[in-house]
Structures are given as structure tokens and as C-alpha cells.
XYZ file of C-alpha atoms in Angstrom:
558
model
C -5.691 -94.779 -9.047
C -4.200 -94.810 -5.330
C -4.584 -98.486 -5.264
C -2.797 -99.251 -8.544
C -0.101 -96.817 -7.164
C 0.302 -98.567 -3.775
C 0.312 -102.151 -5.715
C 2.854 -100.682 -8.242
C 5.395 -99.579 -5.453
C 4.782 -102.795 -3.574
C 5.615 -104.843 -6.692
C 8.516 -102.738 -7.689
C 9.797 -102.529 -3.972
C 10.126 -106.402 -3.906
C 11.953 -106.827 -7.478
C 14.362 -103.846 -6.373
C 15.050 -105.248 -2.882
C 15.906 -108.631 -4.947
C 18.292 -106.689 -7.261
C 20.225 -105.158 -4.688
C 20.057 -108.119 -2.359
C 22.097 -110.174 -4.995
C 24.709 -106.911 -4.723
C 24.626 -106.943 -0.889
C 24.952 -110.659 -0.466
C 27.994 -111.147 -2.542
C 29.739 -108.118 -1.445
C 29.538 -109.163 2.275
C 30.876 -112.917 0.899
C 33.769 -111.311 -0.488
C 34.554 -108.830 2.511
C 33.364 -105.990 1.300
C 32.682 -102.864 3.361
C 29.004 -101.989 2.663
C 27.540 -99.130 4.932
C 24.140 -98.587 3.228
C 21.474 -100.751 1.732
C 18.535 -98.576 0.217
C 15.367 -99.105 -1.078
C 14.952 -96.161 -3.394
C 17.039 -92.877 -4.039
C 17.029 -89.597 -2.607
C 16.558 -87.975 0.986
C 16.157 -90.678 3.723
C 12.626 -91.657 5.185
C 13.342 -94.173 7.488
C 15.888 -96.776 8.179
C 17.990 -98.729 10.965
C 21.568 -99.406 11.771
C 22.694 -103.379 11.889
C 26.219 -103.599 12.219
C 28.316 -101.530 9.675
C 25.269 -101.080 7.543
C 22.225 -99.043 7.521
C 18.961 -100.387 5.984
C 16.931 -97.468 4.709
C 13.808 -96.919 2.765
C 14.580 -93.318 0.487
C 11.999 -91.045 -1.063
C 12.270 -91.967 -4.456
C 11.158 -95.501 -4.958
C 12.289 -95.814 -8.639
C 14.974 -97.956 -7.698
C 17.629 -98.715 -4.932
C 21.576 -98.923 -4.338
C 24.459 -100.434 -2.017
C 26.722 -98.125 -1.072
C 30.164 -99.902 -0.858
C 33.578 -98.395 0.266
C 35.914 -97.877 -2.897
C 33.044 -97.709 -5.446
C 33.779 -94.689 -7.759
C 30.843 -94.102 -9.468
C 29.635 -91.018 -9.363
C 31.344 -87.625 -9.134
C 30.092 -87.344 -5.494
C 32.437 -90.314 -4.327
C 35.585 -88.215 -4.889
C 34.411 -85.721 -2.435
C 35.937 -85.220 0.670
C 33.008 -86.241 2.383
C 33.242 -90.084 0.626
C 37.035 -89.874 1.513
C 36.273 -89.382 5.103
C 33.373 -91.756 5.522
C 35.954 -94.875 4.680
C 39.136 -93.522 6.020
C 39.039 -96.225 8.641
C 38.217 -98.789 6.330
C 40.865 -101.314 5.351
C 42.308 -101.567 1.976
C 41.396 -105.384 2.171
C 37.481 -104.583 2.429
C 37.383 -101.789 -0.594
C 35.477 -102.817 -3.263
C 38.245 -101.018 -5.769
C 40.884 -103.239 -4.411
C 39.191 -106.564 -4.657
C 40.637 -108.728 -7.471
C 38.603 -108.013 -10.998
C 36.596 -111.226 -10.959
C 35.591 -110.692 -7.471
C 34.065 -107.154 -8.510
C 32.108 -108.519 -11.691
C 30.710 -111.247 -9.376
C 29.453 -108.454 -7.099
C 27.941 -106.481 -10.020
C 26.556 -109.461 -11.837
C 25.088 -110.836 -8.774
C 22.026 -108.183 -9.145
C 20.717 -109.211 -12.455
C 21.210 -112.413 -11.959
C 19.256 -112.563 -8.915
C 16.201 -110.834 -10.607
C 16.620 -113.857 -13.219
C 16.708 -116.478 -10.333
C 13.976 -114.669 -8.604
C 11.541 -115.711 -11.576
C 11.948 -119.560 -10.225
C 9.940 -118.712 -7.018
C 7.352 -116.877 -8.550
C 6.512 -119.245 -11.215
C 6.374 -121.862 -8.323
C 3.657 -119.984 -6.387
C 1.919 -119.137 -9.709
C 1.904 -122.993 -10.575
C 0.899 -124.019 -6.984
C -1.876 -121.496 -6.272
C -3.260 -121.914 -9.750
C -3.429 -120.374 -12.917
C -6.405 -119.366 -15.492
C -5.202 -121.269 -18.709
C -6.844 -121.854 -22.077
C -8.323 -125.648 -22.733
C -5.392 -127.607 -24.201
C -7.876 -129.189 -26.983
C -7.147 -126.492 -29.413
C -3.001 -126.001 -28.684
C -2.195 -125.209 -32.007
C -5.694 -124.645 -33.704
C -5.533 -121.466 -36.184
C -8.673 -119.429 -34.650
C -8.185 -116.191 -37.049
C -6.068 -115.163 -39.753
C -5.286 -111.737 -40.251
C -5.881 -110.261 -43.675
C -2.804 -109.439 -45.622
C -0.748 -111.397 -43.317
C 1.886 -114.499 -44.388
C -0.558 -116.788 -43.694
C -3.567 -115.481 -45.311
C -1.129 -115.199 -48.503
C -0.258 -118.818 -47.829
C -3.815 -119.712 -47.722
C -4.468 -120.886 -44.550
C -7.441 -121.071 -42.806
C -9.366 -120.687 -39.309
C -9.381 -124.198 -37.820
C -6.043 -125.673 -39.683
C -4.344 -127.093 -36.821
C -0.384 -126.305 -36.951
C 1.598 -130.017 -36.489
C 5.277 -128.823 -37.414
C 7.631 -126.127 -38.322
C 10.615 -127.039 -40.202
C 9.643 -130.751 -39.793
C 9.790 -130.194 -35.941
C 6.475 -131.349 -34.278
C 4.705 -128.541 -32.284
C 2.470 -129.516 -29.575
C 1.490 -125.952 -27.528
C 0.873 -122.608 -29.187
C 3.724 -121.121 -27.252
C 6.125 -123.622 -29.039
C 4.540 -122.377 -32.290
C 5.075 -118.877 -31.317
C 8.685 -119.453 -30.482
C 9.230 -121.317 -33.624
C 8.035 -117.953 -35.593
C 9.776 -116.073 -34.068
C 13.167 -117.790 -34.387
C 12.197 -117.513 -38.172
C 11.601 -113.771 -38.429
C 12.742 -112.961 -41.872
C 13.516 -116.311 -42.627
C 11.577 -119.422 -44.900
C 9.356 -121.502 -42.573
C 8.260 -124.808 -44.013
C 4.671 -124.888 -41.731
C 2.778 -128.451 -42.049
C -1.179 -127.884 -41.158
C -3.998 -130.264 -40.708
C -6.878 -129.363 -42.641
C -10.152 -132.392 -42.088
C -8.159 -135.353 -42.879
C -5.324 -133.881 -45.266
C -2.026 -133.063 -44.295
C -0.095 -129.896 -46.222
C 2.935 -128.202 -46.080
C 3.266 -124.280 -47.088
C 6.597 -122.449 -47.151
C 6.018 -118.614 -45.963
C 8.119 -116.124 -44.434
C 7.330 -114.606 -40.695
C 7.587 -111.014 -40.392
C 7.289 -108.192 -38.159
C 4.376 -106.247 -38.986
C 4.145 -102.934 -36.304
C 0.720 -101.167 -38.343
C -1.235 -104.665 -38.445
C 0.254 -105.369 -34.707
C 1.622 -108.969 -35.289
C 5.256 -110.804 -34.954
C 5.375 -113.921 -36.947
C 2.532 -115.030 -39.857
C -0.378 -113.262 -38.752
C -2.260 -115.846 -36.903
C -4.071 -116.327 -33.415
C -4.945 -119.008 -31.224
C -8.537 -120.550 -31.489
C -10.441 -119.478 -28.801
C -13.449 -121.519 -27.694
C -16.731 -119.985 -26.088
C -17.327 -120.696 -22.360
C -20.927 -119.689 -21.009
C -19.611 -117.073 -18.175
C -23.460 -115.762 -17.782
C -26.752 -116.879 -18.464
C -29.858 -114.009 -18.970
C -33.197 -114.607 -17.252
C -36.192 -115.108 -19.465
C -34.088 -115.319 -22.644
C -33.978 -118.797 -24.854
C -30.372 -119.634 -22.933
C -32.319 -119.498 -19.401
C -34.604 -121.921 -21.191
C -32.766 -124.293 -22.452
C -30.055 -126.816 -21.151
C -27.382 -124.813 -21.612
C -25.145 -124.040 -18.022
C -22.327 -121.434 -16.929
C -19.364 -123.232 -17.579
C -20.354 -124.955 -20.394
C -17.873 -124.776 -24.089
C -20.074 -124.314 -26.839
C -17.713 -125.470 -30.008
C -20.089 -126.823 -32.495
C -23.133 -125.847 -34.400
C -24.489 -129.293 -35.478
C -25.650 -129.604 -38.935
C -24.022 -126.400 -40.279
C -20.644 -125.982 -39.055
C -18.421 -129.134 -38.846
C -15.053 -127.517 -37.639
C -14.970 -126.328 -34.322
C -16.108 -122.668 -33.954
C -14.416 -119.646 -32.254
C -16.128 -117.417 -29.865
C -16.391 -114.668 -32.431
C -17.342 -117.128 -35.298
C -20.570 -118.634 -32.907
C -21.634 -115.353 -32.238
C -21.730 -114.399 -35.854
C -23.304 -117.897 -36.681
C -26.075 -117.018 -33.853
C -26.726 -113.387 -34.875
C -27.155 -114.822 -38.646
C -30.260 -117.422 -37.514
C -32.892 -115.650 -35.847
C -35.859 -117.808 -35.019
C -33.972 -120.573 -36.105
C -33.481 -123.868 -33.941
C -30.037 -124.531 -33.324
C -28.553 -127.548 -32.317
C -25.383 -126.874 -30.161
C -22.591 -129.215 -29.545
C -21.613 -128.527 -25.992
C -18.636 -130.005 -23.593
C -18.567 -129.764 -20.175
C -15.244 -129.715 -18.377
C -14.122 -129.729 -14.864
C -13.451 -126.063 -13.765
C -9.767 -127.157 -12.621
C -7.383 -129.561 -13.761
C -3.822 -130.377 -12.664
C -0.394 -130.070 -14.023
C -0.032 -131.682 -17.535
C -3.460 -134.106 -17.342
C -5.236 -134.040 -20.573
C -8.736 -131.739 -20.356
C -11.502 -134.329 -20.790
C -14.850 -133.061 -20.665
C -18.374 -134.448 -21.118
C -20.202 -133.713 -24.626
C -23.751 -133.063 -25.240
C -26.239 -131.606 -27.501
C -28.699 -128.662 -26.688
C -31.504 -127.340 -28.789
C -31.999 -123.822 -28.577
C -33.805 -121.299 -30.485
C -32.395 -117.520 -30.905
C -34.710 -114.835 -30.177
C -35.256 -112.343 -32.739
C -33.535 -108.650 -31.674
C -32.626 -105.667 -33.314
C -29.295 -104.952 -33.827
C -27.297 -102.024 -35.783
C -25.598 -103.462 -38.765
C -21.747 -103.334 -39.037
C -20.965 -102.142 -35.504
C -21.857 -103.109 -31.716
C -22.995 -100.616 -28.946
C -21.568 -101.276 -25.369
C -23.184 -98.854 -22.952
C -23.453 -96.073 -25.042
C -20.220 -96.598 -27.141
C -20.104 -97.763 -30.616
C -17.490 -100.612 -31.681
C -17.239 -100.822 -35.529
C -17.177 -104.291 -36.759
C -14.135 -105.797 -38.909
C -16.660 -106.224 -41.867
C -17.661 -102.829 -42.326
C -17.194 -100.991 -45.492
C -14.593 -98.154 -45.592
C -16.778 -95.590 -46.044
C -18.922 -96.538 -43.255
C -20.284 -93.403 -41.301
C -19.797 -93.773 -37.699
C -16.557 -94.812 -36.184
C -15.344 -96.932 -33.158
C -15.755 -94.710 -30.282
C -18.287 -92.537 -31.470
C -20.868 -92.105 -28.347
C -24.758 -92.656 -29.500
C -26.693 -89.756 -27.880
C -29.800 -89.932 -29.995
C -31.675 -92.411 -31.913
C -34.943 -91.618 -33.825
C -34.593 -87.868 -32.374
C -34.772 -89.896 -28.742
C -32.165 -89.661 -26.231
C -31.826 -92.841 -24.473
C -29.782 -93.562 -21.611
C -26.572 -95.823 -21.687
C -28.131 -98.769 -19.512
C -31.422 -98.717 -21.754
C -30.034 -98.228 -24.981
C -29.337 -102.065 -25.637
C -33.019 -102.851 -24.896
C -34.191 -100.049 -26.838
C -32.403 -101.057 -29.908
C -33.155 -104.746 -29.541
C -36.741 -103.680 -29.853
C -36.309 -101.483 -32.671
C -37.781 -103.222 -36.213
C -35.896 -103.658 -39.133
C -34.951 -100.553 -41.484
C -33.120 -96.984 -41.343
C -32.912 -95.142 -37.942
C -31.877 -91.506 -37.433
C -28.842 -91.425 -35.275
C -27.057 -88.593 -33.618
C -23.280 -89.347 -32.781
C -21.014 -87.497 -30.208
C -17.785 -87.782 -31.471
C -14.032 -87.028 -30.119
C -11.648 -85.573 -32.579
C -8.266 -84.493 -32.091
C -6.956 -80.833 -32.480
C -3.331 -81.310 -31.885
C -0.880 -83.349 -30.207
C -3.237 -86.137 -29.139
C -4.426 -84.685 -25.936
C -6.181 -81.346 -27.401
C -9.772 -82.854 -28.431
C -13.038 -81.455 -29.341
C -16.367 -82.698 -29.303
C -18.454 -82.501 -32.125
C -22.048 -83.811 -33.157
C -22.621 -85.727 -36.238
C -26.196 -86.826 -37.755
C -26.160 -89.835 -39.827
C -28.516 -92.804 -40.771
C -27.742 -96.249 -39.604
C -29.484 -99.716 -40.329
C -31.496 -101.870 -37.962
C -31.126 -105.484 -39.042
C -32.728 -108.629 -37.680
C -29.883 -110.656 -35.010
C -30.493 -113.767 -32.932
C -29.948 -113.688 -29.593
C -29.381 -116.609 -26.877
C -28.993 -114.395 -23.921
C -25.708 -115.774 -22.789
C -22.505 -114.039 -21.919
C -19.421 -115.558 -23.509
C -15.906 -115.778 -22.651
C -12.681 -117.522 -23.461
C -12.597 -121.322 -22.647
C -10.447 -121.644 -19.656
C -9.590 -124.002 -17.012
C -7.840 -123.205 -13.522
C -4.522 -125.453 -13.863
C -2.757 -126.375 -10.754
C 0.569 -128.400 -10.158
C 1.541 -130.349 -6.995
C 4.530 -128.825 -5.402
C 6.915 -131.666 -6.786
C 6.040 -131.301 -9.983
C 5.900 -127.427 -9.801
C 9.605 -127.241 -9.149
C 10.698 -128.794 -11.766
C 8.342 -127.155 -13.945
C 9.236 -123.765 -12.474
C 12.829 -123.973 -13.301
C 11.850 -124.828 -17.019
C 9.458 -121.844 -17.459
C 11.591 -119.558 -15.939
C 14.335 -120.616 -18.098
C 12.122 -120.290 -21.155
C 10.932 -116.772 -20.095
C 14.713 -115.836 -20.095
C 15.377 -117.274 -23.500
C 12.233 -115.496 -25.212
C 12.831 -112.217 -23.516
C 16.311 -112.377 -24.814
C 15.172 -112.869 -28.177
C 12.212 -110.219 -27.908
C 15.134 -107.676 -27.285
C 17.222 -109.159 -30.470
C 14.149 -108.773 -32.448
C 13.322 -105.382 -31.371
C 17.243 -104.384 -31.744
C 17.385 -106.098 -35.137
C 13.845 -104.563 -36.638
C 14.338 -101.298 -35.433
C 11.468 -101.468 -33.556
C 10.785 -97.640 -32.025
C 11.329 -96.726 -28.503
C 7.466 -95.264 -28.773
C 6.649 -99.036 -28.024
C 8.625 -98.853 -24.714
C 7.005 -98.711 -21.412
C 7.987 -96.427 -18.681
C 6.850 -96.059 -14.852
C 3.267 -94.924 -15.162
C 2.395 -97.313 -17.792
C 3.652 -100.007 -15.645
C 1.818 -98.692 -13.030
C -1.155 -98.718 -14.776
C -0.640 -102.120 -15.902
C -0.008 -103.615 -12.433
C -3.155 -101.875 -11.135
C -5.065 -103.844 -13.907
C -3.280 -106.771 -13.574
C -4.309 -107.137 -9.708
C -8.070 -106.469 -10.472
C -7.780 -109.305 -13.048
C -6.490 -111.615 -10.182
C -3.412 -112.775 -8.462
C -2.190 -114.947 -11.050
C -1.930 -112.521 -13.572
C -0.512 -110.129 -11.103
C 2.070 -112.862 -10.657
C 2.808 -113.081 -14.392
C 3.454 -109.268 -14.742
C 5.661 -109.869 -11.653
C 7.491 -112.417 -13.712
C 7.777 -110.120 -16.723
C 9.122 -107.381 -15.391
C 11.916 -109.364 -12.885
C 13.293 -110.838 -16.028
C 13.471 -107.892 -17.947
C 14.724 -105.847 -15.455
C 17.410 -108.524 -15.112
C 18.055 -108.559 -18.729
C 18.357 -104.714 -19.361
C 20.920 -104.238 -16.485
C 23.152 -106.398 -18.028
C 23.296 -104.143 -21.165
C 26.665 -102.648 -22.002
C 25.652 -99.345 -21.055
C 26.956 -96.872 -18.451
C 25.457 -96.310 -15.351
C 23.940 -99.940 -15.573
C 25.638 -103.154 -14.372
C 26.384 -104.301 -17.612
C 28.410 -100.905 -18.199
C 30.297 -101.408 -14.847
C 31.151 -105.161 -16.377
C 32.519 -103.506 -19.500
C 34.757 -101.301 -17.695
C 35.852 -103.920 -15.458
C 36.798 -106.164 -18.489
C 38.765 -103.139 -19.730
C 40.492 -103.280 -16.522
C 41.086 -106.802 -16.535
C 42.729 -106.687 -20.282
C 44.565 -103.322 -19.667
C 45.622 -104.570 -16.055
C 44.618 -101.515 -14.580
C 41.779 -99.314 -14.225
C 40.499 -96.677 -16.638
C 41.365 -92.893 -14.982
C 38.838 -92.039 -12.307
C 38.207 -88.746 -14.379
C 37.227 -90.824 -17.289
C 35.238 -93.426 -15.571
C 33.474 -90.236 -14.446
C 32.625 -88.794 -17.416
C 31.287 -91.951 -19.151
C 29.115 -92.488 -15.850
C 27.644 -88.537 -16.578
C 27.356 -89.752 -20.218
C 25.641 -92.897 -19.336
C 23.123 -91.101 -16.513
C 22.334 -88.146 -19.108
C 21.375 -90.542 -21.724
C 18.983 -92.923 -19.209
C 17.509 -89.912 -17.583
C 16.609 -88.453 -21.470
C 15.127 -92.244 -22.478
C 13.282 -92.420 -19.032
C 11.829 -88.542 -19.889
C 10.992 -89.678 -23.180
C 8.895 -93.006 -22.111
C 7.376 -91.162 -19.288
C 6.268 -88.388 -21.598
C 4.789 -90.798 -23.492
C 2.975 -92.525 -20.440
C 1.828 -89.415 -19.431
C 0.375 -88.735 -23.064
C -1.557 -91.765 -23.384
C -2.825 -91.827 -19.709
C -4.231 -88.171 -20.845
C -5.488 -89.728 -23.690
C -7.848 -91.847 -21.732
C -9.676 -88.972 -19.683
C -11.460 -87.611 -22.288
C -13.144 -84.774 -19.812
C -9.476 -83.336 -19.476
C -8.581 -83.769 -23.230
C -11.961 -81.854 -24.051
C -10.919 -78.890 -21.709
C -7.677 -78.817 -22.857
C -9.000 -78.911 -26.632
C -11.414 -75.708 -25.220
C -8.277 -73.992 -23.801
C -6.430 -74.592 -27.121
C -9.082 -73.235 -29.564
C -9.725 -70.451 -26.898
C -6.038 -69.289 -27.494
C -6.466 -69.436 -31.381
C -9.440 -66.892 -31.335
C -7.490 -64.786 -29.339
C -4.692 -64.813 -31.369
C -7.155 -63.726 -34.633
């Protein structure tokens, strides 16, 4: 938690510094008197004065500011202290005495700097390398969500998308952009199934309940061997770590996704399989095509026991999508006892594998919400589950990936293209959020972003850079929104001044800023409340303790 917080503060500090640097540089270029450049708000922690400007770090690290003479943003600036501070500053160096276009340039420089910062971030990402899916299945469908436009149109896993509204599609991100641009509008989709090309018309939509934007399809994700367990069929075969298992020769002609491969292996215990395996180099450069060597590997999955319709991770149950609606177990249940025997979480998987086929008595520990998502109660449930025969190779499968690098010269032009596309995609996302009235519960605040930053840092430097890119672009665009307190709100006031040839009365400006600050703080409080509740939900012991306290208070009332 501490590490995540420190990484978050470092990332936020860099992004805020870039933003304020934009304001500062243009203000200095315009000859405006700047007496303070601060990272953070509130009391000063440390600082140094160079020339006329004090550079400081302040106590509240959720932003920053550049303080200029004549910038009347808050009521504080009309106080006597502010008047005395800038009493000796010549009128020509005051912000409010500069031409409207100059002041607009100073204001817009902050968000623009955030957007431009995307270019060096992407450049570093491309040069240092990033884990990316194999480009073999750039537009191949791996999953079709039920009750989605794709399902109603008859699309199947394995179909390859060729074009959208007659425009060729060669990459999954390109397809996603086409789908998002057509939300609520008919889209002619051309796809390849086997040797036949077909075209269907469907309407992309946003389905918050089912969690998709578009037509409800996911990209094919092939299975790559991440680890091989000793003394298993895989260890005794010719399989190697890094192999991509993409075919089941003689059983499935089309390329297999990771989930489909697991299902096929589990359905064939003690049956010799001929696996189609492709070995790829672990890295490739730029837009080079992915090339590998193909081979066939014979292996016989070992028969093991498995609980029907669910998987067990440690002692936690995850119910499969094919489970009946009245299935007795729920995802998140903890398996406490099996056949009246308590088994440690580390020993549970081998214990279940050794069980014969048939019914087993299981005790499940279930966490139920009492009230407000964070007051929870533990209960014990006795159920009967079924052990079925299942095949096991003894491999850990991950998504098939390669680390992709770019030479610096190629990375320079590519980083500009990717940054531009990132800005366009983010703008489209904001338009969709507003147009489709997606609730503000979908927004993340500082607590959630801090958790995401920590998780990204643990996943790798490339994942962290992707998150930095996402934050800096979003910050730049959000700051341009025409809302009081934000840079976009200041631009609106300056536009009004430019049209009317005079600024709004100072008391009106202050009132607008106060209203904007109130709305911004209210929104921040709401998203932070959601963040904290989500964080509390992840702390099972704390939620149970809160639930016990709630039950105790309820008993006292009665």
C-alpha cells in the first residue's frame, strides 16, 4: 500500500509538473510576473527562490499552481495581502493587463503541455519495449458475448473481421475505433468464415450491465505456455515454455482461444492429443510480421478430478459461465470442508484432483452484504457438488504475447501517430460518456488511481507508462472542459471578455469561481467516496468486522 502510494505521488507529481510548466513557460515568455511555482496546494513544505520566482512543494499533492500578478481567480487575490505583494509590479507585467489572446495562450498552455507530454511517454514506451498480443489474429473474434449485437447477427468465435462500412480493418484497435464511432448507427461488417466472405448489418451499442461498448466481441487470445509442472504429461512431452498452442489437429480446424483450448483438454482425459504448436521469438521490432516455426506435439492429458461448473483458486470458487442459473455455489465462496474434511488452501487442488467421479459434500463460507456494500456477514452453507473427469496437461497458460521494440528513428514518428490517436480516442470516449449519459459512478478518483498505479508498477514498466499516458491525456482534455475553476472555464471568461471588450465584474468572476470550486469539490468528494467504498469492499476482514458491529447495534435497538 505504501509503495503504491509513493509511486502514485511520483506519477502525479510528474504529470502536474508538466501541466504547470506549460503555464509557467508561456507566462514567462509573455513577460508576466510569476512569484510562485508550486507542486501541491496548502502549506509550503520546502522551496527555493530563484530570481523573482519561488519554486516550492506544498503539503497537499493533488495538483499545483502558478501564481501570477494580476490573476484574480479567488477571493484571496482581492485581499490586502495580494495587493501589497504585487504593489511594485509594473502594469505591463500583470496578467490582467496582457491582451486577451496572450492570456488565453497562458491558460491553454497547461492542458496542451499534458497532451504534448504523451509523445515522449509513447517514445520511451516504444524504445524500451512493450508486451503486445501476437499480430496473427489482429482482427479475429475470440469471444461473442451473449445477447449482444454480434450474437444476434450470428457472428462466431474464429470469424475474421475484414471491413467496417466498406473500409478495410487490419488491427483490433482500428476495429474498436470504427465500432465506437458507429454507436447507435447501423454498421456494415464484412467478415471471413472459413473460405467464405459474408456481410451483416448490426448496430453497435453501449451495454453497461453486460460491460461492453460496441457489438460485444473480444479479440482471439491464443494460449502460450508460461510454465510447465514437473512430473506431468506436459513435462514428459516436447512442449516448451513459450510455445503457443493454437490448434487441436483432428478435432478443431480453426485456431483455438486460450479458454477453448482448456475446454478441449478438460473434455479429453486419457486421450492422446495432437497439438498444433507454434514457436515465436520472444521479441520483434516495429511493424515486422510475427513469424514462427510450427510443429506437432503428441500428449495425453492425465485424468484428474474437477468440480463441475466451477474452478477453485486456492480455496476460492469461481463459477463457470456454463453453470445453471440455480447452481448452489457462487463465485467468491470459500471451500472450507470437503467430505467432512478441512483441507488447507495450498493442498485443496491436488486433493480435488485425486477424488473419484461422483457427488461430494462441501461446506462453503459465503460473504453476504448486509447493508451499504461494506457491512458484510459470513455464513456457512452445506451443499452437494459433483466431481467429474477432467483432462490435465500440467501447464500454466497465459495470453500469447511478444515484446515489441522500435528503433529510435521509427519510434519518433510512431509516437506522434499513437499520441494523436490516443487524444482522438479519449475525446470520443468523453463524447460517448456525455451522449449516452453513463453515470459518474464509472469515474475513478485519487484512491482508485493510486491503486491502479501500484498494480501497473507491479505488472511492469511498460504497463506503468501506459497508465501515465492515459492519465496525462485525460488530465489535458478534462482541464479544457468549459467549467469554472478548470482552465477551460478561464478560457470561456476570456472569450466573453474578448467579445464584450471588457472583463466581467470582479465580484461576478469570484462568484463563478466559488460555484465552480463547490461543484468540483462535491464531485471529488463523491468519486473519493466511491473509491474508498471499493477499497473497503476488497478488505474482507474489515467488512466482516463492520458487519458484526452493525448486527450488535441492531440487537441493542431491539
